[in-house]
Tab-separated table of N, CA, C and O in Angstrom:
chain	number	residue	atom	x	y	z
A	726	VAL	N	-16.562	-24.245	7.580
A	726	VAL	CA	-16.319	-22.657	6.785
A	726	VAL	C	-15.619	-21.545	7.211
A	726	VAL	O	-14.326	-21.142	6.396
A	727	VAL	N	-16.281	-21.269	8.339
A	727	VAL	CA	-15.233	-19.997	8.716
A	727	VAL	C	-13.647	-20.550	8.998
A	727	VAL	O	-13.397	-19.698	8.824
A	728	LYS	N	-13.497	-21.823	9.407
A	728	LYS	CA	-12.027	-22.162	9.583
A	728	LYS	C	-11.434	-22.132	7.724
A	728	LYS	O	-10.217	-21.232	8.464
A	729	GLN	N	-12.119	-22.261	7.198
A	729	GLN	CA	-11.497	-22.194	5.734
A	729	GLN	C	-11.332	-20.587	5.499
A	729	GLN	O	-10.390	-20.231	4.848
A	730	VAL	N	-12.103	-19.565	5.697
A	730	VAL	CA	-12.308	-18.506	5.390
A	730	VAL	C	-10.946	-17.492	6.147
A	730	VAL	O	-10.306	-17.268	5.444
A	731	VAL	N	-10.694	-18.221	7.599
A	731	VAL	CA	-9.598	-17.747	8.558
A	731	VAL	C	-8.211	-18.097	8.203
A	731	VAL	O	-7.487	-17.268	7.736
A	732	GLU	N	-8.272	-19.642	7.546
A	732	GLU	CA	-7.188	-19.817	7.249
A	732	GLU	C	-6.742	-18.895	5.278
A	732	GLU	O	-5.252	-18.857	5.545
A	733	ARG	N	-7.498	-18.890	4.716
A	733	ARG	CA	-7.209	-18.209	3.491
A	733	ARG	C	-7.028	-17.064	4.259
A	733	ARG	O	-5.948	-16.252	3.296
A	734	ILE	N	-7.552	-15.989	5.228
A	734	ILE	CA	-7.159	-14.575	5.230
A	734	ILE	C	-5.811	-14.413	5.741
A	734	ILE	O	-4.888	-13.745	5.378
A	735	MET	N	-5.406	-15.812	6.546
A	735	MET	CA	-4.000	-15.703	7.402
A	735	MET	C	-3.119	-16.081	6.564
A	735	MET	O	-1.859	-15.256	6.332
A	736	ASN	N	-3.054	-17.123	5.312
A	736	ASN	CA	-2.564	-16.657	4.166
A	736	ASN	C	-1.875	-15.704	3.165
A	736	ASN	O	-1.073	-15.189	2.930
A	737	SER	N	-3.273	-14.741	3.035
A	737	SER	CA	-3.000	-13.916	2.363
A	737	SER	C	-2.331	-12.375	3.065
A	737	SER	O	-2.059	-11.647	2.469
A	738	ALA	N	-2.860	-12.225	4.377
A	738	ALA	CA	-1.541	-11.507	5.299
A	738	ALA	C	-0.480	-12.044	5.772
A	738	ALA	O	0.398	-10.758	6.078
A	739	ALA	N	-0.047	-13.100	5.509
A	739	ALA	CA	1.657	-13.207	5.597
A	739	ALA	C	2.177	-12.728	4.526
A	739	ALA	O	2.546	-12.505	3.461
A	740	PHE	N	3.231	-11.989	5.525
A	740	PHE	CA	4.487	-11.291	4.576
A	740	PHE	C	5.765	-12.155	4.077
A	740	PHE	O	6.410	-12.318	4.964
A	741	THR	N	5.073	-12.651	2.887
A	741	THR	CA	6.244	-13.672	2.509
A	741	THR	C	6.948	-13.169	1.046
A	741	THR	O	7.016	-11.894	0.928
A	742	PHE	N	7.714	-13.759	0.499
A	742	PHE	CA	8.395	-13.255	-0.453
A	742	PHE	C	7.857	-12.782	-1.690
A	742	PHE	O	7.653	-11.687	-2.362
A	743	ASP	N	6.542	-13.602	-2.054
A	743	ASP	CA	5.454	-13.282	-2.953
A	743	ASP	C	4.611	-11.629	-2.593
A	743	ASP	O	4.708	-11.355	-3.203
A	744	TYR	N	4.470	-11.583	-1.631
A	744	TYR	CA	3.636	-10.309	-0.982
A	744	TYR	C	4.892	-9.197	-1.024
A	744	TYR	O	4.448	-8.361	-1.730
A	745	ALA	N	6.275	-9.395	-0.898
A	745	ALA	CA	7.163	-8.725	-0.747
A	745	ALA	C	7.187	-8.260	-2.263
A	745	ALA	O	7.065	-6.687	-2.714
A	746	CYS	N	7.124	-9.213	-2.931
A	746	CYS	CA	7.226	-8.442	-4.600
A	746	CYS	C	6.488	-7.839	-5.034
A	746	CYS	O	6.473	-6.837	-6.079
A	747	MET	N	5.101	-8.345	-4.827
A	747	MET	CA	3.830	-7.861	-5.470
A	747	MET	C	3.751	-6.057	-4.330
A	747	MET	O	3.608	-5.448	-5.561
A	748	LEU	N	4.547	-5.777	-3.256
A	748	LEU	CA	3.922	-4.630	-2.372
A	748	LEU	C	5.297	-3.484	-3.473
A	748	LEU	O	4.985	-2.865	-3.891
A	749	THR	N	6.566	-4.576	-3.914
A	749	THR	CA	7.199	-3.783	-4.637
A	749	THR	C	6.905	-3.161	-5.979
A	749	THR	O	7.134	-2.033	-6.034
A	750	VAL	N	6.201	-3.975	-6.844
A	750	VAL	CA	5.705	-4.035	-7.929
A	750	VAL	C	4.580	-2.661	-7.932
A	750	VAL	O	4.948	-1.795	-8.423
A	751	ALA	N	3.784	-2.966	-7.107
A	751	ALA	CA	2.661	-1.924	-6.869
A	751	ALA	C	3.096	-0.689	-6.353
A	751	ALA	O	2.758	0.309	-6.633
A	752	SER	N	4.119	-0.770	-5.547
A	752	SER	CA	4.781	0.905	-5.200
A	752	SER	C	5.530	1.340	-6.352
A	752	SER	O	5.523	2.680	-6.659
A	753	LEU	N	5.861	0.672	-7.367
A	753	LEU	CA	6.369	1.289	-8.208
A	753	LEU	C	6.046	1.952	-9.258
A	753	LEU	O	5.999	2.571	-10.121
A	754	ILE	N	4.750	0.922	-9.441
A	754	ILE	CA	3.698	1.254	-10.310
A	754	ILE	C	3.164	2.991	-10.031
A	754	ILE	O	3.039	3.291	-10.804
A	755	ALA	N	2.899	2.749	-8.434
A	755	ALA	CA	2.393	4.060	-8.213
A	755	ALA	C	3.357	5.357	-7.972
A	755	ALA	O	2.870	6.394	-8.141
A	756	VAL	N	4.463	5.316	-8.216
A	756	VAL	CA	5.525	5.974	-8.126
A	756	VAL	C	5.302	6.540	-9.930
A	756	VAL	O	5.455	7.781	-9.703
A	757	GLY	N	5.087	5.699	-10.346
A	757	GLY	CA	5.416	5.883	-11.882
A	757	GLY	C	4.005	6.639	-12.450
A	757	GLY	O	4.313	7.916	-13.315
A	758	GLY	N	3.133	6.464	-12.069
A	758	GLY	CA	1.910	6.911	-11.609
A	758	GLY	C	1.956	8.724	-11.023
A	758	GLY	O	1.444	9.717	-11.807
A	759	LEU	N	2.270	9.074	-9.916
A	759	LEU	CA	2.576	9.963	-9.410
A	759	LEU	C	3.471	10.938	-10.732
A	759	LEU	O	3.185	12.187	-10.549
A	760	ALA	N	4.983	10.305	-11.063
A	760	ALA	CA	6.011	10.987	-11.369
A	760	ALA	C	4.760	11.753	-13.197
A	760	ALA	O	5.832	12.677	-13.429
A	761	THR	N	4.162	10.616	-13.421
A	761	THR	CA	3.831	11.090	-14.749
A	761	THR	C	2.386	11.707	-14.849
A	761	THR	O	1.972	11.904	-15.857
A	762	ASN	N	1.755	11.787	-13.429
A	762	ASN	CA	1.102	12.716	-13.502
A	762	ASN	C	-0.256	12.123	-14.559
A	762	ASN	O	-1.509	12.244	-14.274
A	763	SER	N	-0.675	10.846	-13.689
A	763	SER	CA	-1.268	9.449	-14.341
A	763	SER	C	-1.751	9.038	-13.018
A	763	SER	O	-1.739	7.971	-12.627
A	764	ALA	N	-3.875	9.554	-12.809
A	764	ALA	CA	-4.712	8.731	-12.209
A	764	ALA	C	-4.659	7.304	-12.333
A	764	ALA	O	-5.066	7.082	-11.349
A	765	VAL	N	-4.851	7.206	-13.326
A	765	VAL	CA	-5.012	5.892	-14.411
A	765	VAL	C	-3.985	4.892	-13.712
A	765	VAL	O	-4.204	3.161	-13.657
A	766	ILE	N	-3.056	5.147	-13.611
A	766	ILE	CA	-1.699	4.454	-13.375
A	766	ILE	C	-1.547	4.132	-11.880
A	766	ILE	O	-1.066	3.296	-10.999
A	767	VAL	N	-2.086	4.839	-11.068
A	767	VAL	CA	-1.942	5.561	-9.689
A	767	VAL	C	-2.951	3.949	-9.262
A	767	VAL	O	-2.624	3.263	-8.750
A	768	VAL	N	-4.516	3.756	-10.140
A	768	VAL	CA	-5.380	3.179	-9.524
A	768	VAL	C	-4.887	2.018	-10.279
A	768	VAL	O	-5.297	0.671	-9.416
A	769	ALA	N	-4.055	1.489	-10.993
A	769	ALA	CA	-3.429	0.409	-11.428
A	769	ALA	C	-2.841	-0.471	-10.714
A	769	ALA	O	-2.353	-1.130	-10.161
A	770	SER	N	-2.156	0.624	-9.590
A	770	SER	CA	-1.279	0.124	-8.819
A	770	SER	C	-1.703	-0.498	-7.430
A	770	SER	O	-1.425	-1.477	-6.833
A	771	MET	N	-2.992	0.242	-7.419
A	771	MET	CA	-3.837	-0.474	-6.171
A	771	MET	C	-4.537	-1.730	-6.761
A	771	MET	O	-4.894	-2.792	-5.872
A	772	LEU	N	-4.450	-1.791	-7.824
A	772	LEU	CA	-5.142	-3.455	-8.290
A	772	LEU	C	-3.839	-4.336	-8.047
A	772	LEU	O	-4.178	-5.490	-7.847
A	773	VAL	N	-2.583	-3.811	-8.069
A	773	VAL	CA	-1.963	-4.966	-8.120
A	773	VAL	C	-1.184	-5.121	-6.214
A	773	VAL	O	-0.836	-5.987	-6.111
A	774	SER	N	-1.846	-4.473	-5.756
A	774	SER	CA	-0.950	-4.266	-4.239
A	774	SER	C	-1.882	-5.633	-3.096
A	774	SER	O	-2.982	-5.682	-3.359
A	775	PRO	N	-0.947	-5.934	-2.717
A	775	PRO	CA	-1.344	-7.473	-2.127
A	775	PRO	C	-1.681	-6.765	-0.042
A	775	PRO	O	-2.103	-7.636	0.901
A	776	ILE	N	-2.149	-5.559	-0.058
A	776	ILE	CA	-2.359	-5.144	1.186
A	776	ILE	C	-3.347	-5.207	1.895
A	776	ILE	O	-3.825	-5.534	2.764
A	777	MET	N	-4.773	-5.287	1.193
A	777	MET	CA	-6.269	-5.929	1.371
A	777	MET	C	-6.110	-7.228	2.392
A	777	MET	O	-6.838	-7.293	3.053
A	778	GLY	N	-4.770	-7.989	1.887
A	778	GLY	CA	-4.635	-9.185	2.996
A	778	GLY	C	-4.727	-8.576	4.312
A	778	GLY	O	-5.196	-9.370	5.484
A	779	PRO	N	-3.424	-7.918	4.723
A	779	PRO	CA	-3.537	-7.430	5.928
A	779	PRO	C	-4.681	-6.655	6.925
A	779	PRO	O	-5.538	-6.635	8.003
A	780	VAL	N	-5.572	-6.182	5.752
A	780	VAL	CA	-6.892	-5.342	6.328
A	780	VAL	C	-7.623	-6.053	6.636
A	780	VAL	O	-8.349	-5.750	7.531
A	781	LEU	N	-7.754	-7.232	5.579
A	781	LEU	CA	-8.858	-8.529	6.086
A	781	LEU	C	-8.466	-8.733	7.372
A	781	LEU	O	-9.077	-9.244	8.156
A	782	ALA	N	-6.634	-9.352	7.667
A	782	ALA	CA	-6.871	-10.027	8.561
A	782	ALA	C	-7.247	-9.171	10.134
A	782	ALA	O	-7.853	-9.755	10.917
A	783	LEU	N	-6.827	-7.950	9.664
A	783	LEU	CA	-6.986	-7.083	10.931
A	783	LEU	C	-8.701	-7.061	11.193
A	783	LEU	O	-9.334	-7.037	12.427
A	784	THR	N	-9.536	-6.995	10.256
A	784	THR	CA	-10.511	-6.672	10.348
A	784	THR	C	-11.381	-8.153	10.580
A	784	THR	O	-12.460	-8.282	11.581
A	785	PHE	N	-11.325	-9.138	10.299
A	785	PHE	CA	-11.978	-10.807	10.935
A	785	PHE	C	-11.214	-10.783	12.187
A	785	PHE	O	-12.221	-11.561	13.055
A	786	GLY	N	-9.646	-10.352	12.582
A	786	GLY	CA	-9.612	-10.711	13.725
A	786	GLY	C	-10.034	-10.029	14.812
A	786	GLY	O	-10.445	-10.576	15.727
A	787	ALA	N	-10.291	-8.659	14.593
A	787	ALA	CA	-11.178	-7.680	15.275
A	787	ALA	C	-12.741	-8.699	15.604
A	787	ALA	O	-13.596	-8.525	16.453
A	788	THR	N	-13.077	-8.949	14.690
A	788	THR	CA	-14.772	-9.264	14.892
A	788	THR	C	-14.960	-10.645	15.449
A	788	THR	O	-15.628	-10.790	16.171
A	789	LEU	N	-13.614	-11.463	14.781
A	789	LEU	CA	-13.545	-12.899	15.410
A	789	LEU	C	-12.874	-13.121	17.000
A	789	LEU	O	-12.862	-14.081	17.670
A	790	ARG	N	-12.538	-11.950	17.627
A	790	ARG	CA	-11.882	-11.934	18.555
A	790	ARG	C	-10.448	-13.029	18.446
A	790	ARG	O	-10.160	-12.819	19.816
A	791	ASN	N	-9.862	-12.978	17.364
A	791	ASN	CA	-8.852	-13.697	17.385
A	791	ASN	C	-7.529	-12.665	17.325
A	791	ASN	O	-7.328	-12.106	16.441
A	792	LYS	N	-7.021	-12.238	18.674
A	792	LYS	CA	-5.910	-11.760	18.799
A	792	LYS	C	-4.609	-11.607	17.907
A	792	LYS	O	-4.053	-10.554	17.572
A	793	TYR	N	-4.072	-12.893	17.749
A	793	TYR	CA	-3.182	-12.954	16.580
A	793	TYR	C	-3.314	-12.791	15.122
A	793	TYR	O	-2.355	-12.215	14.898
A	794	MET	N	-4.587	-12.670	15.000
A	794	MET	CA	-4.986	-12.630	13.530
A	794	MET	C	-5.302	-11.193	13.552
A	794	MET	O	-4.327	-10.555	12.388
A	795	ALA	N	-5.352	-10.604	14.255
A	795	ALA	CA	-5.694	-8.807	13.936
A	795	ALA	C	-3.999	-8.367	14.408
A	795	ALA	O	-4.206	-7.207	13.868
A	796	LYS	N	-3.643	-8.627	15.416
A	796	LYS	CA	-1.701	-8.355	15.218
A	796	LYS	C	-1.189	-8.375	14.146
A	796	LYS	O	-0.573	-7.685	13.865
A	797	LEU	N	-1.285	-10.013	13.361
A	797	LEU	CA	-0.609	-10.095	12.098
A	797	LEU	C	-1.311	-9.486	10.960
A	797	LEU	O	-0.109	-8.694	10.819
A	798	GLY	N	-2.414	-8.741	10.958
A	798	GLY	CA	-2.883	-8.087	10.176
A	798	GLY	C	-2.313	-6.132	10.425
A	798	GLY	O	-1.966	-5.668	9.741
A	799	ILE	N	-2.243	-5.579	11.779
A	799	ILE	CA	-2.068	-4.463	11.758
A	799	ILE	C	-0.494	-4.643	11.700
A	799	ILE	O	0.168	-3.397	11.155
A	800	TYR	N	0.740	-5.796	12.091
A	800	TYR	CA	1.967	-5.911	11.950
A	800	TYR	C	1.997	-5.283	10.489
A	800	TYR	O	2.808	-4.348	10.089
A	801	ASN	N	1.587	-6.057	9.777
A	801	ASN	CA	1.822	-6.529	8.288
A	801	ASN	C	1.227	-5.298	7.419
A	801	ASN	O	2.533	-4.819	6.514
A	802	GLU	N	0.432	-4.343	8.268
A	802	GLU	CA	0.146	-3.217	7.488
A	802	GLU	C	1.153	-2.348	7.637
A	802	GLU	O	1.538	-1.307	6.777
A	803	ILE	N	1.230	-1.685	8.753
A	803	ILE	CA	2.374	-1.141	8.979
A	803	ILE	C	3.854	-1.333	8.288
A	803	ILE	O	4.144	-0.183	8.077
A	804	LEU	N	3.985	-2.475	8.398
A	804	LEU	CA	4.930	-2.754	7.489
A	804	LEU	C	5.029	-3.004	6.098
A	804	LEU	O	6.360	-2.080	5.589
A	805	SER	N	4.103	-3.152	5.670
A	805	SER	CA	3.624	-2.702	4.414
A	805	SER	C	3.422	-1.085	3.728
A	805	SER	O	4.327	-0.334	2.773
A	806	LEU	N	3.084	-0.109	4.545
A	806	LEU	CA	2.881	1.326	4.501
A	806	LEU	C	4.313	1.526	4.685
A	806	LEU	O	5.051	2.541	3.635
A	807	ALA	N	5.062	1.489	5.718
A	807	ALA	CA	6.553	1.384	5.649
A	807	ALA	C	7.593	1.589	4.511
A	807	ALA	O	8.001	2.521	3.976
A	808	GLY	N	7.180	0.076	3.915
A	808	GLY	CA	7.877	0.068	2.676
A	808	GLY	C	7.492	0.836	1.645
A	808	GLY	O	8.313	0.939	0.790
A	809	CYS	N	6.469	1.206	1.252
A	809	CYS	CA	5.619	1.539	-0.063
A	809	CYS	C	6.297	3.390	0.291
A	809	CYS	O	6.720	3.425	-0.414
A	810	VAL	N	6.300	3.634	1.753
A	810	VAL	CA	6.952	5.043	1.591
A	810	VAL	C	8.203	4.933	1.594
A	810	VAL	O	9.026	6.051	0.743
A	811	VAL	N	9.429	3.880	1.737
A	811	VAL	CA	10.526	3.944	1.611
A	811	VAL	C	10.533	3.764	0.026
A	811	VAL	O	11.921	4.560	-0.738
A	812	ILE	N	10.143	2.447	-0.709
A	812	ILE	CA	10.650	3.121	-1.995
A	812	ILE	C	10.168	3.800	-2.521
A	812	ILE	O	10.641	4.749	-4.138
A	813	GLY	N	8.843	4.608	-2.233
A	813	GLY	CA	8.574	5.783	-2.782
A	813	GLY	C	9.378	6.871	-3.024
A	813	GLY	O	9.615	7.759	-4.295
A	814	PHE	N	9.901	6.875	-1.464
A	814	PHE	CA	11.108	7.907	-1.535
A	814	PHE	C	12.154	8.180	-2.790
A	814	PHE	O	12.774	8.633	-2.981
A	815	VAL	N	12.354	6.169	-2.047
A	815	VAL	CA	13.791	6.623	-3.193
A	815	VAL	C	13.790	6.299	-4.447
A	815	VAL	O	14.457	7.019	-4.863
A	816	VAL	N	12.756	6.058	-5.209
A	816	VAL	CA	12.062	5.598	-6.264
A	816	VAL	C	12.217	7.457	-6.871
A	816	VAL	O	12.670	7.705	-8.009
A	817	GLY	N	11.497	7.932	-5.953
A	817	GLY	CA	10.827	8.967	-7.032
A	817	GLY	C	12.208	10.381	-6.374
A	817	GLY	O	12.563	11.357	-7.042
A	818	PHE	N	12.856	10.148	-5.581
A	818	PHE	CA	14.043	10.968	-5.584
A	818	PHE	C	15.273	10.710	-6.639
A	818	PHE	O	15.747	12.014	-7.220
A	819	GLY	N	15.558	9.421	-7.355
A	819	GLY	CA	16.292	8.993	-7.966
A	819	GLY	C	15.579	9.456	-9.454
A	819	GLY	O	15.938	9.992	-10.200
A	820	TYR	N	14.203	9.251	-9.867
A	820	TYR	CA	13.722	9.779	-10.462
A	820	TYR	C	13.415	11.545	-10.839
A	820	TYR	O	14.226	11.759	-12.135
A	821	ALA	N	13.636	12.227	-9.851
A	821	ALA	CA	13.659	13.317	-9.298
A	821	ALA	C	15.000	13.940	-10.375
A	821	ALA	O	15.446	14.901	-11.170
A	822	TRP	N	15.854	13.144	-9.672
A	822	TRP	CA	17.193	13.719	-9.793
A	822	TRP	C	17.647	13.045	-11.349
A	822	TRP	O	18.379	13.708	-11.757
A	823	GLY	N	17.509	12.168	-11.763
A	823	GLY	CA	17.854	11.592	-13.306
A	823	GLY	C	16.859	12.090	-14.130
A	823	GLY	O	17.483	11.859	-15.473
A	824	THR	N	16.005	13.367	-13.766
A	824	THR	CA	15.151	13.672	-15.354
A	824	THR	C	15.747	15.159	-14.885
A	824	THR	O	15.871	15.429	-14.183
A	825	ASN	N	15.125	15.524	-16.150
A	825	ASN	CA	15.295	17.187	-16.298
A	825	ASN	C	14.133	17.718	-15.741
A	825	ASN	O	13.977	18.992	-15.803
A	826	ASN	N	13.164	16.774	-15.291
A	826	ASN	CA	11.703	17.894	-14.670
A	826	ASN	C	11.510	17.618	-12.922
A	826	ASN	O	10.741	17.436	-12.693
A	827	ARG	N	12.820	18.242	-12.910
A	827	ARG	CA	12.737	18.077	-11.115
A	827	ARG	C	12.433	19.283	-10.830
A	827	ARG	O	11.683	19.422	-9.410
A	828	ASN	N	11.936	19.913	-11.190
A	828	ASN	CA	11.290	21.754	-11.079
A	828	ASN	C	9.621	21.580	-11.092
A	828	ASN	O	8.917	22.062	-10.810
A	829	ALA	N	9.363	20.398	-12.093
A	829	ALA	CA	7.840	19.957	-12.022
A	829	ALA	C	7.279	19.287	-11.069
A	829	ALA	O	5.756	19.105	-11.387
A	830	TRP	N	7.839	19.465	-9.876
A	830	TRP	CA	6.930	18.586	-8.657
A	830	TRP	C	7.164	19.315	-7.981
A	830	TRP	O	7.498	20.594	-7.641
A	831	PRO	N	5.572	19.124	-6.978
A	831	PRO	CA	5.159	18.035	-7.293
A	831	PRO	C	4.058	18.594	-8.212
A	831	PRO	O	3.260	18.935	-8.468
A	832	THR	N	3.780	17.067	-9.197
A	832	THR	CA	2.864	17.158	-10.223
A	832	THR	C	1.468	17.282	-9.226
A	832	THR	O	0.907	17.095	-8.376
A	833	GLN	N	0.325	17.604	-10.375
A	833	GLN	CA	-1.229	18.010	-9.910
A	833	GLN	C	-1.326	16.522	-9.385
A	833	GLN	O	-2.797	16.425	-8.810
A	834	GLU	N	-1.121	15.312	-9.845
A	834	GLU	CA	-1.593	13.953	-9.066
A	834	GLU	C	-1.565	13.772	-7.557
A	834	GLU	O	-1.775	13.635	-6.660
A	835	MET	N	0.085	14.481	-7.245
A	835	MET	CA	0.851	14.596	-6.091
A	835	MET	C	-0.093	15.564	-5.275
A	835	MET	O	-0.278	15.196	-4.171
A	836	ALA	N	-0.117	16.617	-5.878
A	836	ALA	CA	-0.518	17.932	-5.002
A	836	ALA	C	-2.188	17.633	-4.464
A	836	ALA	O	-2.672	17.800	-3.509
A	837	SER	N	-2.730	16.762	-5.662
A	837	SER	CA	-4.264	16.335	-4.800
A	837	SER	C	-4.494	15.542	-3.979
A	837	SER	O	-5.422	15.244	-3.186
A	838	ARG	N	-3.386	14.707	-3.889
A	838	ARG	CA	-3.444	13.323	-2.574
A	838	ARG	C	-3.027	14.090	-1.585
A	838	ARG	O	-3.029	13.751	-0.050
A	839	GLY	N	-2.183	15.359	-1.403
A	839	GLY	CA	-1.768	15.871	-0.206
A	839	GLY	C	-2.776	16.960	0.333
A	839	GLY	O	-1.892	17.748	1.558
A	840	ASN	N	-3.854	17.429	-0.499
A	840	ASN	CA	-5.026	17.851	0.115
A	840	ASN	C	-5.564	17.638	1.418
A	840	ASN	O	-5.670	16.293	1.439
A	841	PRO	N	-5.606	18.638	2.500
A	841	PRO	CA	-6.257	18.364	3.472
A	841	PRO	C	-7.645	17.047	3.620
A	841	PRO	O	-7.622	16.505	3.902
A	842	TYR	N	-8.216	18.108	2.675
A	842	TYR	CA	-9.488	17.190	2.471
A	842	TYR	C	-9.239	15.749	1.732
A	842	TYR	O	-10.637	15.010	1.910
A	843	ALA	N	-8.801	15.565	0.751
A	843	ALA	CA	-8.614	14.281	0.447
A	843	ALA	C	-7.460	13.369	1.258
A	843	ALA	O	-8.526	12.348	1.251
A	844	LEU	N	-7.015	13.679	2.062
A	844	LEU	CA	-6.236	12.979	2.943
A	844	LEU	C	-7.365	12.263	3.929
A	844	LEU	O	-7.789	11.503	4.749
A	845	ALA	N	-8.473	13.412	4.486
A	845	ALA	CA	-9.381	12.919	5.264
A	845	ALA	C	-10.411	11.860	4.319
A	845	ALA	O	-10.970	11.542	5.480
A	846	ASP	N	-10.650	12.430	3.254
A	846	ASP	CA	-11.266	11.234	2.218
A	846	ASP	C	-10.786	10.232	2.483
A	846	ASP	O	-11.520	8.851	2.848
A	847	GLY	N	-9.797	9.934	2.090
A	847	GLY	CA	-8.756	8.639	2.340
A	847	GLY	C	-8.807	7.793	3.214
A	847	GLY	O	-8.626	6.741	3.532
A	848	ALA	N	-8.637	8.581	4.259
A	848	ALA	CA	-8.808	7.854	5.862
A	848	ALA	C	-10.199	6.782	5.646
A	848	ALA	O	-9.916	6.325	6.804
A	849	PHE	N	-11.192	7.719	5.110
A	849	PHE	CA	-12.414	6.654	5.530
A	849	PHE	C	-12.587	5.631	4.261
A	849	PHE	O	-13.371	4.473	4.475
A	850	ILE	N	-11.498	5.174	3.425
A	850	ILE	CA	-11.594	4.643	2.424
A	850	ILE	C	-10.645	3.730	2.882
A	850	ILE	O	-10.476	2.026	2.989
């Protein structure tokens, strides 16, 4: 049973073409939610995001003392977060540049996520 669980987690943590596409879609949905000041859309992006795979690999790798699985999880998590930041920056910059609400940023949704207390709370999630 453990072998099947480990195999499934390793498959969900692998950075494949499908993983990259889902990560891109989730990032674009999050950018849309932040740009339009919609918490519902930001939460929807979390439902689409495949980032739970690397988190599970890191957790199970550390628990089972499987260094390869833990390293795969942390590496793909860092790669995923970097990809989300780059996609968010590029699309957000293009959105701000291409629309006439450039001066309305940051939106309330963006500002609430940048609050030090919100960041501290998010670190535990």
